[in-house]
């Protein structure tokens, strides 16, 4: 188990520096990728990256159509779903392409890299890793989607609460963020 550098190590609000940096890098890569795809759009002869992005949009829209009650809802959720799809695709590939670690022999206590942590990790400190390798990040994304779906459902309370007549539906809704987060992590 590697020793990760943390901000606020001695508090309950520990922040994994590598995960935050990799999320920012993933976001930059996604922005550059989408900007490159948008730069030379050709309606008559799409090619290359434009084909991939159009396929990803169609794939996301079809998934949304399978679960959303109306086309208006599909159009509402499509930007978030597409962005998350591309973000997760890039994040997972970053972890597959390279994982870079350094060997530290000297502790850095203010980053949580104590002598004991470094000894347990044999001095291994990751500097480049997939952001989806951190369960806090995947659970955070799953919880965000869960909150958005319930907020959207509450716009039509009669239909929304009709679903909860069955006690199993309540248990399912409570466990949804956990299972979604674990699937993103796995």
Coordinates of C-alpha atoms in Angstrom, one line a residue:
X1 CA 0.0 0.0 0.0
X2 CA 1.7 3.3 -1.1
X3 CA 1.9 6.3 1.1
X4 CA -0.1 9.2 -0.4
X5 CA 0.7 12.8 0.4
X6 CA -2.3 14.6 2.1
X7 CA -3.2 18.1 3.0
X8 CA -4.6 18.6 6.5
X9 CA -3.3 15.1 7.4
X10 CA -4.2 15.3 11.1
X11 CA -7.8 16.3 10.5
X12 CA -10.9 14.4 9.4
X13 CA -10.8 16.5 6.2
X14 CA -7.7 14.8 4.7
X15 CA -7.2 15.8 1.0
X16 CA -5.2 13.4 -1.2
X17 CA -3.0 15.8 -3.2
X18 CA -2.4 13.2 -6.0
X19 CA -6.1 12.7 -6.6
X20 CA -6.8 16.4 -6.7
X21 CA -3.9 17.0 -9.1
X22 CA -5.0 14.1 -11.3
X23 CA -8.6 15.3 -11.4
X24 CA -7.4 18.7 -12.6
X25 CA -5.1 17.1 -15.2
X26 CA -8.0 14.9 -16.4
X27 CA -10.2 18.0 -16.7
X28 CA -7.6 19.8 -18.7
X29 CA -7.2 16.8 -21.0
X30 CA -10.9 16.6 -21.5
X31 CA -11.2 20.3 -22.3
X32 CA -8.3 20.1 -24.8
X33 CA -9.8 17.0 -26.3
X34 CA -13.2 18.5 -26.8
X35 CA -11.7 21.8 -28.1
X36 CA -9.6 19.8 -30.7
X37 CA -12.7 17.9 -31.7
X38 CA -14.7 21.1 -32.1
X39 CA -12.0 23.0 -34.0
X40 CA -12.5 21.5 -37.5
X41 CA -16.1 20.4 -37.6
X42 CA -17.2 19.1 -40.9
X43 CA -20.9 18.2 -41.4
X44 CA -20.4 16.4 -44.8
X45 CA -17.2 14.4 -44.0
X46 CA -16.7 14.0 -40.3
X47 CA -13.5 12.2 -39.5
X48 CA -11.1 11.4 -36.7
X49 CA -11.8 12.8 -33.3
X50 CA -15.1 14.3 -34.5
X51 CA -16.4 10.8 -35.2
X52 CA -15.4 9.6 -31.8
X53 CA -17.0 12.6 -30.0
X54 CA -20.2 12.2 -32.1
X55 CA -20.3 8.5 -31.3
X56 CA -19.9 9.3 -27.5
X57 CA -22.7 11.8 -27.6
X58 CA -25.0 9.3 -29.4
X59 CA -24.1 6.6 -26.9
X60 CA -24.8 8.9 -24.0
X61 CA -28.0 10.1 -25.5
X62 CA -29.2 6.6 -26.1
X63 CA -28.4 5.6 -22.5
X64 CA -30.3 8.6 -21.2
X65 CA -33.3 7.8 -23.5
X66 CA -33.5 4.3 -21.9
X67 CA -33.8 5.8 -18.4
X68 CA -35.4 9.2 -18.8
X69 CA -39.2 9.7 -19.1
X70 CA -39.1 12.4 -21.8
X71 CA -36.9 13.9 -24.5
X72 CA -36.8 17.1 -22.6
X73 CA -35.2 15.3 -19.6
X74 CA -32.7 13.7 -22.0
X75 CA -31.7 17.1 -23.3
X76 CA -31.4 18.3 -19.7
X77 CA -29.1 15.5 -18.5
X78 CA -27.1 15.0 -21.7
X79 CA -24.4 17.6 -21.0
X80 CA -23.7 16.3 -17.5
X81 CA -23.8 12.6 -18.6
X82 CA -21.6 13.2 -21.6
X83 CA -19.0 15.2 -19.6
X84 CA -18.9 12.5 -16.9
X85 CA -18.5 9.8 -19.6
X86 CA -15.6 11.5 -21.2
X87 CA -14.1 12.5 -17.8
X88 CA -14.3 8.9 -16.5
X89 CA -12.9 7.5 -19.8
X90 CA -9.8 9.8 -19.7
X91 CA -9.4 9.2 -15.9
X92 CA -9.4 5.5 -16.3
X93 CA -7.0 5.6 -19.2
X94 CA -4.6 7.8 -17.2
X95 CA -4.2 5.0 -14.7
X96 CA -3.7 2.4 -17.4
X97 CA -1.1 4.4 -19.3
X98 CA 1.2 5.2 -16.4
X99 CA 1.5 5.1 -12.7
X100 CA 4.5 7.1 -11.5
X101 CA 5.9 6.7 -8.0
X102 CA 9.0 7.9 -6.2
X103 CA 10.9 6.4 -3.4
X104 CA 11.2 8.6 -0.3
X105 CA 13.6 7.8 2.6
X106 CA 12.9 11.0 4.6
X107 CA 9.5 11.7 6.1
X108 CA 7.5 14.8 5.3
X109 CA 5.2 14.9 8.3
X110 CA 3.1 18.0 7.2
X111 CA 2.0 15.9 4.1
X112 CA 1.2 12.8 6.2
X113 CA 4.4 11.1 5.0
X114 CA 5.5 9.9 8.4
X115 CA 8.4 7.5 8.9
X116 CA 5.9 4.8 9.9
X117 CA 3.7 5.4 6.7
X118 CA 6.8 5.3 4.5
X119 CA 8.1 2.2 6.2
X120 CA 4.8 0.4 5.6
X121 CA 4.8 1.5 1.9
X122 CA 8.5 0.7 1.5
X123 CA 9.1 4.4 0.7
X124 CA 6.7 4.3 -2.3
X125 CA 4.9 7.6 -2.9
X126 CA 2.7 7.9 -6.0
X127 CA 2.8 11.1 -8.0
X128 CA 0.7 10.1 -11.1
X129 CA -2.3 7.8 -10.6
X130 CA -5.8 7.4 -11.9
X131 CA -8.2 9.7 -10.0
X132 CA -10.8 6.8 -10.1
X133 CA -8.3 4.8 -8.0
X134 CA -9.5 6.9 -5.0
X135 CA -12.9 5.8 -3.6
X136 CA -13.6 9.2 -2.2
X137 CA -13.6 10.7 -5.7
X138 CA -15.9 8.0 -7.2
X139 CA -18.3 8.1 -4.2
X140 CA -18.4 11.9 -4.5
X141 CA -19.4 11.7 -8.2
X142 CA -22.0 9.1 -7.4
X143 CA -23.4 11.2 -4.6
X144 CA -23.6 14.3 -6.8
X145 CA -25.6 12.3 -9.5
X146 CA -27.8 10.9 -6.7
X147 CA -28.6 14.4 -5.4
X148 CA -29.2 15.8 -8.9
X149 CA -31.6 12.9 -9.8
X150 CA -33.6 13.4 -6.6
X151 CA -33.7 17.2 -7.0
X152 CA -35.1 16.7 -10.6
X153 CA -37.6 14.1 -9.3
X154 CA -38.9 16.5 -6.7
X155 CA -40.0 18.9 -9.4
X156 CA -43.0 16.5 -9.8
X157 CA -43.6 15.4 -6.2
X158 CA -46.7 13.2 -6.9
X159 CA -44.9 11.0 -9.3
X160 CA -41.7 11.1 -7.3
X161 CA -43.2 9.9 -4.0
X162 CA -45.4 7.3 -5.7
X163 CA -42.2 5.3 -6.2
X164 CA -41.6 5.1 -2.4
X165 CA -44.7 3.1 -1.5
X166 CA -42.6 0.0 -1.7
X167 CA -40.2 -0.2 1.2
X168 CA -37.6 -1.9 -1.0
X169 CA -37.5 1.2 -3.1
X170 CA -36.3 3.2 -0.1
X171 CA -33.5 0.8 0.6
X172 CA -32.5 0.8 -3.1
X173 CA -32.4 4.6 -3.1
X174 CA -30.2 4.7 0.0
X175 CA -27.7 2.1 -1.4
X176 CA -27.6 3.6 -5.0
X177 CA -24.8 6.1 -4.3
X178 CA -22.7 3.4 -2.6
X179 CA -23.1 0.9 -5.4
X180 CA -22.5 3.5 -8.2
X181 CA -19.4 4.7 -6.4
X182 CA -18.1 1.2 -6.0
X183 CA -18.7 0.4 -9.7
X184 CA -16.8 3.5 -10.7
X185 CA -14.0 2.6 -8.3
X186 CA -13.9 -1.0 -9.5

